[in-house]
mmCIF file of C-alpha atoms in Angstrom:
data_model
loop_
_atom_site.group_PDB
_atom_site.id
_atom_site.type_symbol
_atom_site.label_atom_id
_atom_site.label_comp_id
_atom_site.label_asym_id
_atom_site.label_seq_id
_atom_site.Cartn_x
_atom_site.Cartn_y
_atom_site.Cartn_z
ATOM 1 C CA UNK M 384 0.653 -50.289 -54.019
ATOM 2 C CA UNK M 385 2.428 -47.323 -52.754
ATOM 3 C CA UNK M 386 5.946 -47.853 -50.937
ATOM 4 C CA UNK M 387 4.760 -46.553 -48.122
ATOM 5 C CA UNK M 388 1.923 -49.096 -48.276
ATOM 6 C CA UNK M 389 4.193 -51.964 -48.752
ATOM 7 C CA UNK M 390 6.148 -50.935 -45.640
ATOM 8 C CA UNK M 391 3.424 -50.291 -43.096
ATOM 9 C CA UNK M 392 2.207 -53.654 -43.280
ATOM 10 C CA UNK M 393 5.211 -55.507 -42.465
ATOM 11 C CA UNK M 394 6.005 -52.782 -40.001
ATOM 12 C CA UNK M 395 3.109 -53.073 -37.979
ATOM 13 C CA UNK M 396 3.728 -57.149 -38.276
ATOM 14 C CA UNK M 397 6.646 -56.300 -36.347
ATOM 15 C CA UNK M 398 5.397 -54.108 -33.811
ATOM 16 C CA UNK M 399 2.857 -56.494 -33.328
ATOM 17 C CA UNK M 400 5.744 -59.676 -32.916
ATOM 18 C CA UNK M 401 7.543 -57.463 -30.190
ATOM 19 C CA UNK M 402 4.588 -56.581 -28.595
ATOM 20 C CA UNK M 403 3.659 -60.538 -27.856
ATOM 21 C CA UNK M 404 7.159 -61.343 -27.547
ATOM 22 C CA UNK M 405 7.648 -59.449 -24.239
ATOM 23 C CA UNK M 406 3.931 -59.955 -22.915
ATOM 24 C CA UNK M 407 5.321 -63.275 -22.976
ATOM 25 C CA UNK M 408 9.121 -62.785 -21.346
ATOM 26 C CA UNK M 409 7.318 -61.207 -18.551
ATOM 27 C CA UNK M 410 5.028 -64.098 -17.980
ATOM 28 C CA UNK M 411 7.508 -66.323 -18.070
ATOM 29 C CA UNK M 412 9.939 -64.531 -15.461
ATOM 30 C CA UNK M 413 7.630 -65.174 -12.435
ATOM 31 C CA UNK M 414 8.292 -69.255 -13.229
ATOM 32 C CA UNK M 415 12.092 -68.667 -13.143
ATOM 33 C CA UNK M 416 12.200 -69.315 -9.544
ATOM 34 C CA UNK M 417 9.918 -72.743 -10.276
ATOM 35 C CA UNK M 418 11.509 -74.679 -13.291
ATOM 36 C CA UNK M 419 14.775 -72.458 -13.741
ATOM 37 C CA UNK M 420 15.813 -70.581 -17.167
ATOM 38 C CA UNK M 421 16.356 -73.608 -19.125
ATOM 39 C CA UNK M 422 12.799 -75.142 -18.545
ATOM 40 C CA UNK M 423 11.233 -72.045 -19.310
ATOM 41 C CA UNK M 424 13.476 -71.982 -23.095
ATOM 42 C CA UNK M 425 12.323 -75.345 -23.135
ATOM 43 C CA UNK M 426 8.753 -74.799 -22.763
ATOM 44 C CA UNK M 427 8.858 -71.373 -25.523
ATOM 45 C CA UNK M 428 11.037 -73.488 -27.869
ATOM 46 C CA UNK M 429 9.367 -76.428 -27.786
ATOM 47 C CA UNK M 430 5.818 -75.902 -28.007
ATOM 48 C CA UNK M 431 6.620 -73.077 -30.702
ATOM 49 C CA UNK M 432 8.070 -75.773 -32.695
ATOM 50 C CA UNK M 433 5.304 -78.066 -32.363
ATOM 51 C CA UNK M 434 2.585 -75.445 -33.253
ATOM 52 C CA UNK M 435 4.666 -74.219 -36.200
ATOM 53 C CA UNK M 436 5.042 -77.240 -37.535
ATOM 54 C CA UNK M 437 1.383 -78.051 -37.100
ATOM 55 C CA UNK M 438 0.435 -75.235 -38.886
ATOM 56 C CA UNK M 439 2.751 -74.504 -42.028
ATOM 57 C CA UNK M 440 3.385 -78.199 -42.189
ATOM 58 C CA UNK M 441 7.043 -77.410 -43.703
ATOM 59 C CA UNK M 442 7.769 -81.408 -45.241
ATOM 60 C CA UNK M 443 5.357 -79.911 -47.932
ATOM 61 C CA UNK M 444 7.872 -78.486 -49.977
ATOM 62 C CA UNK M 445 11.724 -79.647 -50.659
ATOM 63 C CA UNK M 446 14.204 -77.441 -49.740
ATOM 64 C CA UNK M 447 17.797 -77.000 -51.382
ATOM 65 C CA UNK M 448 20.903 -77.886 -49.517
ATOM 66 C CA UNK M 449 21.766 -74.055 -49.164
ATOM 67 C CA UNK M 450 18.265 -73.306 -47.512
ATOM 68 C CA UNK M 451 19.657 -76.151 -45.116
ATOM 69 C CA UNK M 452 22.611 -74.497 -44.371
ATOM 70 C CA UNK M 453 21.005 -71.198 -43.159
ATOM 71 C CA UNK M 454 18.460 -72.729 -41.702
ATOM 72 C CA UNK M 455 20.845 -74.570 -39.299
ATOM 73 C CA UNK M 456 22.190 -71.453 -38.667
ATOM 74 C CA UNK M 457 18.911 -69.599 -37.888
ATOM 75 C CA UNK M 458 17.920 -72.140 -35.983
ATOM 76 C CA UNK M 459 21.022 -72.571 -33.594
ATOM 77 C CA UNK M 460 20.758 -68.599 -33.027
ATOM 78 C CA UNK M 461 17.128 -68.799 -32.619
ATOM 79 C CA UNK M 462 17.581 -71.280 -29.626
ATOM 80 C CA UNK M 463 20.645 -69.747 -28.594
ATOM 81 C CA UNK M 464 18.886 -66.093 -28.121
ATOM 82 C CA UNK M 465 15.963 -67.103 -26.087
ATOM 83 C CA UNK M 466 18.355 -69.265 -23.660
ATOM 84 C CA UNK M 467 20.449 -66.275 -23.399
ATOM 85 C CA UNK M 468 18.337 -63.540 -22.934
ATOM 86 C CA UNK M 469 16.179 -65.486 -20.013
ATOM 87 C CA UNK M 470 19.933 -66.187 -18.585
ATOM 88 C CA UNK M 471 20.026 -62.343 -18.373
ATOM 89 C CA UNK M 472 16.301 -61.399 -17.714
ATOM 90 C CA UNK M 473 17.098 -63.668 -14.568
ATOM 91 C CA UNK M 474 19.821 -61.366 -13.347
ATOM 92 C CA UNK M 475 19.417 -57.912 -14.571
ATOM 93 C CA UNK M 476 15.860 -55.941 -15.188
ATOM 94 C CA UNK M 477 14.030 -56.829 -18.327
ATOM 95 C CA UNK M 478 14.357 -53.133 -19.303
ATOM 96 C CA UNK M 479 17.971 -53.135 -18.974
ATOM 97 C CA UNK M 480 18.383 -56.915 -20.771
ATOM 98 C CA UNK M 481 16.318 -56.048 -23.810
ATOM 99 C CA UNK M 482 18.477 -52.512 -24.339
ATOM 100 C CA UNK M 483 21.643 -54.110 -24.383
ATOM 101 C CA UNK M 484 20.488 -56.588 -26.415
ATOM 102 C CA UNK M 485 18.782 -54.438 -28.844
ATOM 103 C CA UNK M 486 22.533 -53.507 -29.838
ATOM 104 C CA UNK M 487 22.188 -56.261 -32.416
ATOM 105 C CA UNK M 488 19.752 -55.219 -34.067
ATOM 106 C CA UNK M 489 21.246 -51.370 -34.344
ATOM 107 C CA UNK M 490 24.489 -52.416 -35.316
ATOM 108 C CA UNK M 491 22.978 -54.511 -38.473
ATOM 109 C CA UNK M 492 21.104 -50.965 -39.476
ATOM 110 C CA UNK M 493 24.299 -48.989 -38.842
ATOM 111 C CA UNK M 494 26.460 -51.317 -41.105
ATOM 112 C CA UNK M 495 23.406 -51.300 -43.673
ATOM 113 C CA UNK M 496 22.773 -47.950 -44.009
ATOM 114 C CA UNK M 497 24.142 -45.344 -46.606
ATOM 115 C CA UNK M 498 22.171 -42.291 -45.694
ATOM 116 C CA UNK M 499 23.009 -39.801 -43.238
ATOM 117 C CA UNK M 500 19.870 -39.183 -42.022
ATOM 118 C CA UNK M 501 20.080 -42.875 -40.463
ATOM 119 C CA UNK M 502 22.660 -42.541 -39.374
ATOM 120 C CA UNK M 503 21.457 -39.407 -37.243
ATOM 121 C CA UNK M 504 18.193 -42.254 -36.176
ATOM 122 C CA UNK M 505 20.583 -44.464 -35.159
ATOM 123 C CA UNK M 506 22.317 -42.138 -32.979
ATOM 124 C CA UNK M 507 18.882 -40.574 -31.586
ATOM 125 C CA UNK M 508 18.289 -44.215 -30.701
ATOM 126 C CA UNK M 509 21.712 -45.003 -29.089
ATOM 127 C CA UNK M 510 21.581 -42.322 -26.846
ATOM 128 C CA UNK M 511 18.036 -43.299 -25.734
ATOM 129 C CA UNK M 512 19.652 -46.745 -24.976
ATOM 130 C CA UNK M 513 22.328 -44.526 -22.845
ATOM 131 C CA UNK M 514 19.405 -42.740 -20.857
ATOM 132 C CA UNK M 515 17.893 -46.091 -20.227
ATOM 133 C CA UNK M 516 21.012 -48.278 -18.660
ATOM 134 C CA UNK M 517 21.752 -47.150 -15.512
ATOM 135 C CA UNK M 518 25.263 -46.119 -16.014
ATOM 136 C CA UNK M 519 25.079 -44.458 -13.179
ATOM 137 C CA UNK M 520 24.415 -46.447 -10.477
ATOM 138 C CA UNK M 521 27.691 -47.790 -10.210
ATOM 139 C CA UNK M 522 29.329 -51.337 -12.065
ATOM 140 C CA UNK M 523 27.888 -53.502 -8.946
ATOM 141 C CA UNK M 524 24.634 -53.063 -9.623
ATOM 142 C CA UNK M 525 24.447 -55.578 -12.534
ATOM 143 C CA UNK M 526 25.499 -58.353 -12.589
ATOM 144 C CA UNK M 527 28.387 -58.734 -15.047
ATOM 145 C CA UNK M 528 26.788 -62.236 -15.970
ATOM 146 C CA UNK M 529 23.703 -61.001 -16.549
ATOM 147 C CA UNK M 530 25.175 -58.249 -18.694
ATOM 148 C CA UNK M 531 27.487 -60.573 -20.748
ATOM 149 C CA UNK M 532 24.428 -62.734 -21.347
ATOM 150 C CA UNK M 533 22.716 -59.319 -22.728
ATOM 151 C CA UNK M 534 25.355 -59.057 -24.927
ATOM 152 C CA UNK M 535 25.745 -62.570 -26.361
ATOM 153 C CA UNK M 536 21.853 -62.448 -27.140
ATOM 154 C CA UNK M 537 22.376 -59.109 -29.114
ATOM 155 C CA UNK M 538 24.845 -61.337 -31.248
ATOM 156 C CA UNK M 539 22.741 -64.005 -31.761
ATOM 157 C CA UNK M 540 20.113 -61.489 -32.806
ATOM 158 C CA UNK M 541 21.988 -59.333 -35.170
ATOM 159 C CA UNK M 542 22.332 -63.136 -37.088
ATOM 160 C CA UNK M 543 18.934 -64.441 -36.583
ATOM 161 C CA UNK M 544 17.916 -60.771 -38.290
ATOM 162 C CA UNK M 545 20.628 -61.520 -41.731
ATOM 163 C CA UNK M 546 20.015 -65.754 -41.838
ATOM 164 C CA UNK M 547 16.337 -65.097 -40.920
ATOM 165 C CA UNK M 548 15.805 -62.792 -43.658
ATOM 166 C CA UNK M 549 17.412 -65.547 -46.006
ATOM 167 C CA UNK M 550 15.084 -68.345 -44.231
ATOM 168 C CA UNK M 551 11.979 -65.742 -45.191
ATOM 169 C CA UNK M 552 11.947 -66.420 -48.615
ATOM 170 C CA UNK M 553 10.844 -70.014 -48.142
ATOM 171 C CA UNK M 554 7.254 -71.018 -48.748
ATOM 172 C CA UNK M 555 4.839 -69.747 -46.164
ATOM 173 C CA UNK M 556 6.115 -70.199 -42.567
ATOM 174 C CA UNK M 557 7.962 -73.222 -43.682
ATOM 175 C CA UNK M 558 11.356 -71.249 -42.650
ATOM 176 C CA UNK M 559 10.570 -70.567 -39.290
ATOM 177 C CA UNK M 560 8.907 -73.399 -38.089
ATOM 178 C CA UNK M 561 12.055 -75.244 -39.192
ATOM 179 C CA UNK M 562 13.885 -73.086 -37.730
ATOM 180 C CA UNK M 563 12.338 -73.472 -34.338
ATOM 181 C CA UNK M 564 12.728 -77.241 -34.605
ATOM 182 C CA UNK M 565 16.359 -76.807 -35.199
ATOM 183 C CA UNK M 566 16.574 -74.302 -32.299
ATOM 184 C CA UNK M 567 14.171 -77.576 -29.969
ATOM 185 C CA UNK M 568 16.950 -79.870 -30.859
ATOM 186 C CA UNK M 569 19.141 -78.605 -27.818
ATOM 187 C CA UNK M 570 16.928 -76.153 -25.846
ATOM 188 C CA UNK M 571 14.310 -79.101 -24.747
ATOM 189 C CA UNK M 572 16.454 -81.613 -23.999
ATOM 190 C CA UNK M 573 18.485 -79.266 -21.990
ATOM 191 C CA UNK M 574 15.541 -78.139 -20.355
ATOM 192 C CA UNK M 575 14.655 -81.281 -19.470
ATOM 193 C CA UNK M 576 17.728 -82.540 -17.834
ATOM 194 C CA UNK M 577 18.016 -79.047 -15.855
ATOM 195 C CA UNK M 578 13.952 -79.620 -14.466
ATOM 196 C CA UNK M 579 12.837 -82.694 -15.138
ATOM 197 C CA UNK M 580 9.452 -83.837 -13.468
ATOM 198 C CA UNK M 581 8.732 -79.965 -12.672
ATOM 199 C CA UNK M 582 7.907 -79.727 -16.027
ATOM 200 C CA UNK M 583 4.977 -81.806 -15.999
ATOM 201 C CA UNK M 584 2.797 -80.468 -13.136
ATOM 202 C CA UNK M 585 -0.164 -79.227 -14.704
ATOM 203 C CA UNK M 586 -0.281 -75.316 -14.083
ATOM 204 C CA UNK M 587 3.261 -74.822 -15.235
ATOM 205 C CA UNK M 588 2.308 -77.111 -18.583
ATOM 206 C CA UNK M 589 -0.516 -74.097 -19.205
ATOM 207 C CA UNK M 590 1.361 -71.509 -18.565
ATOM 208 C CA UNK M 591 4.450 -73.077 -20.700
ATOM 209 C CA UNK M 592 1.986 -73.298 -23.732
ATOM 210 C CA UNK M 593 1.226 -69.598 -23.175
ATOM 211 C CA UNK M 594 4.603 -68.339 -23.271
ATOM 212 C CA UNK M 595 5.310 -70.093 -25.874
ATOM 213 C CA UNK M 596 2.267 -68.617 -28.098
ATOM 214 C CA UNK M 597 3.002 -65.248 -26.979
ATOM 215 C CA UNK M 598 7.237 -65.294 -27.033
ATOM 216 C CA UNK M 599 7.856 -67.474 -29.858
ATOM 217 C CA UNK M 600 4.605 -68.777 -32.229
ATOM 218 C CA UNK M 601 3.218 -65.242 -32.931
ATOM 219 C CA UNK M 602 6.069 -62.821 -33.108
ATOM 220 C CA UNK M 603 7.649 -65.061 -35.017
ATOM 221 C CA UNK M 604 5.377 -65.616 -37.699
ATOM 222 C CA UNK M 605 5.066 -62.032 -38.118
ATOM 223 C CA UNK M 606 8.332 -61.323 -38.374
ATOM 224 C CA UNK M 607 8.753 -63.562 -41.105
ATOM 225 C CA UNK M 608 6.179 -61.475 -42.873
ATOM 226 C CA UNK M 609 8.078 -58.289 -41.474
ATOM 227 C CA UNK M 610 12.088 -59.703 -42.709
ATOM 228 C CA UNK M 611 9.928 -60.790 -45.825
ATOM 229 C CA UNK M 612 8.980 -57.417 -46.874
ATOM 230 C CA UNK M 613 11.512 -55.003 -45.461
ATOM 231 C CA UNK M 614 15.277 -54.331 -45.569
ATOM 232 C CA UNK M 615 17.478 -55.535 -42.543
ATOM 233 C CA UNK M 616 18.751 -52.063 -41.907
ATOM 234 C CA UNK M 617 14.664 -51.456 -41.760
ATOM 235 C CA UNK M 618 14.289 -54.242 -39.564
ATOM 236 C CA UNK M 619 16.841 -53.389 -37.422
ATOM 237 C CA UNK M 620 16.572 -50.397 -36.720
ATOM 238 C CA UNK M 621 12.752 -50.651 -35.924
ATOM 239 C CA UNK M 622 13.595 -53.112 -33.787
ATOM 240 C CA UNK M 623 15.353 -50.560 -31.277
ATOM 241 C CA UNK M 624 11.177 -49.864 -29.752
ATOM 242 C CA UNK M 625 11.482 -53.342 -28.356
ATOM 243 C CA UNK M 626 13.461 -51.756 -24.697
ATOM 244 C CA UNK M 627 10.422 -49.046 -24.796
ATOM 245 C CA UNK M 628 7.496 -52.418 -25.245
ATOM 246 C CA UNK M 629 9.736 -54.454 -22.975
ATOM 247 C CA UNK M 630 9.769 -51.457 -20.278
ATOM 248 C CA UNK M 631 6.067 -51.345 -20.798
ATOM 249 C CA UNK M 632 5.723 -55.189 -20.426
ATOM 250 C CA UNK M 633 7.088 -54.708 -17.542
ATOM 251 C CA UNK M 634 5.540 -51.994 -15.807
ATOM 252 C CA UNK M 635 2.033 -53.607 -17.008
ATOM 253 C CA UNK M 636 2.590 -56.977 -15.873
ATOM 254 C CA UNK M 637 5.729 -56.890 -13.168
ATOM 255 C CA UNK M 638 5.323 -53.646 -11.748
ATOM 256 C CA UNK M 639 8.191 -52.153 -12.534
ATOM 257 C CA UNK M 640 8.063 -48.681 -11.769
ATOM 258 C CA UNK M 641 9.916 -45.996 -14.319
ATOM 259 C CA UNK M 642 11.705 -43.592 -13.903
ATOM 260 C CA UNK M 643 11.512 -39.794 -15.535
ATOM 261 C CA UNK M 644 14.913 -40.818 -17.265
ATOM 262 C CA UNK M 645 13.443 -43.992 -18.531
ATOM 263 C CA UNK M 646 10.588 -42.426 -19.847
ATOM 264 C CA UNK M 647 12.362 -39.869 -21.892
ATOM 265 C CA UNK M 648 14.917 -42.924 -22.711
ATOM 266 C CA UNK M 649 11.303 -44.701 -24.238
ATOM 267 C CA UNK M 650 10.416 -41.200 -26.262
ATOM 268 C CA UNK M 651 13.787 -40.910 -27.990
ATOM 269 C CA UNK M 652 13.791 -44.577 -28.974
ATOM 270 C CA UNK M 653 10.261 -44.720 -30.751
ATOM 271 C CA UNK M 654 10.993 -41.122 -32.090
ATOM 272 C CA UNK M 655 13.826 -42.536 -33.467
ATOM 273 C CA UNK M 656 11.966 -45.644 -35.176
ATOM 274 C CA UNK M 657 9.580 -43.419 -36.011
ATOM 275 C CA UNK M 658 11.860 -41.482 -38.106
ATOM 276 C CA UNK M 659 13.197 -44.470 -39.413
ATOM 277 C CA UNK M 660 9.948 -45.438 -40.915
ATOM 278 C CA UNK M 661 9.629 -42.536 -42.215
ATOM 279 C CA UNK M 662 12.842 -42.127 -43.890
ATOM 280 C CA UNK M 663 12.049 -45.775 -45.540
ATOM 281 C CA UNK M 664 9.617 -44.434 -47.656
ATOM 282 C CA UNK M 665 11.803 -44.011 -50.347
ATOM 283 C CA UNK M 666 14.223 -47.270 -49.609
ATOM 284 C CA UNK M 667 13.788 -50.260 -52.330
ATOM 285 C CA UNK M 668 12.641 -53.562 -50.156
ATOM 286 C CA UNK M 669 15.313 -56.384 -50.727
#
């Protein structure tokens, strides 16, 4: 198999992960108003975790006491990044959340490259993310909460992209269905005590089980495949499309209108992961 070959596969698994994952956050922002933030994490954590484990059945195989360690770890970020990023999805646009917070992601590329020419895809892709914030509409129109969530999501995903790519090496999807029970731990019972009975009305249970298919059980069993077989500059820096598929999400399912600025924001940012993939054909998977 050529390297080219052995990248597009896990490439398109991730393309297809962010895809779902924002179908999903979409969804699930028209129920913020009915069971809050917290229920919704609940809900995406939860019944990710039970459908995981369900279907990799992780007690299978032992794992060593160092695989426990980043586990916890991947885990806690896990849960920590999808209560965070609904925190800011439920104060600032989903276009604008998903850019900040796709400055994880770039900064793990930046620090993992050693090529120029990344460097100049990184930068392509930065200045995309500049287009698409709207700097210029003054500092009051977003909220700085919203914002700071943003940015503590982009944290938790620049280390849910290094401990996840550690957890990938386990059997299967063992890693990341433990991993999502770790992250359950604390997101459902917090969800719980923030909702309670709301939770169990019938329509919101359906739609819970959808988000949680779409924003947690598919993309991220793919992107196990995806950390498994590229390098986390690679996966990084692909991950800078997700503002243009969250923008898209958006428009599709929201109606959120875009702007010429956006758009061009949305061409510079797959151009740029575009070129990344390209550049990768000659970059040894770790």
């Amino acid at each position: 198999m050529s390297d080219r070959d052995g990248i597009l596969r896990p490439s398109l698994a991730l393309l297809g992960g962010h895809i779902s994952v924002n179908l999903g956050a979409a969804v699930a922002k028209n129920l913020f108003p009915v069971i809050g933030v917290e229920g919704i994490t609940a809900y995406r954590v939860g019944f990710s975790a039970l459908l995981l484990l369900a279907i990799f059945r992780p007690w299978r195989s032992p794992i060593t006491r160092r695989d426990a360690g980043n586990l916890l770890i991947y885990g806690t970020v896990l849960g920590l990044m999808n209560l965070l990023i609904y925190r800011a999805f439920d104060r600032i646009p989903i276009g604008v959340a998903v850019a900040i917070e796709v400055t994880g992601p770039l900064a793990v590329a930046l620090l993992s490259s050693r090529r120029p020419r990344d460097f100049a895809a990184c930068a392509l892709a930065v200045f995309g993310l500049y287009l698409l914030l709207p700097l210029d509409a003054g500092p009051g129109q977003l909220d700085p909460a919203g914002v700071a969530y943003a940015f503590g999501a982009a944290l938790c995903w620049a280390l849910y992209i290094v401990f996840g790519k550690r957890a990938s090496t386990l059997r299967g999807g063992q890693g990341v269905a433990l991993g999502m029970l770790v992250a359950s731990l604390f997101t459902v019972p917090l969800g719980i005590a923030y909702s309670g009975a709301a939770l169990l009305a019938p329509p919101i249970i359906l739609t819970g089980i959808a988000i949680a298919v779409l924003s947690s059980a598919i993309p991220y069993s793919l992107e196990v495949i995806a950390l498994r077989g590229l390098s986390q500059g690679l996966f990084g820096m692909l991950s800078s499309a997700a503002p243009a598929i969250s923008a898209l999400a958006g428009f599709a399912i929201l109606g959120e209108v875009l702007t010429s600025t956006q758009w061009t924001a949305i061409a510079l940012i797959v151009l740029a992961s575009a070129a990344s993939a390209w550049s990768a054909r000659s970059v040894k998977v770790t």
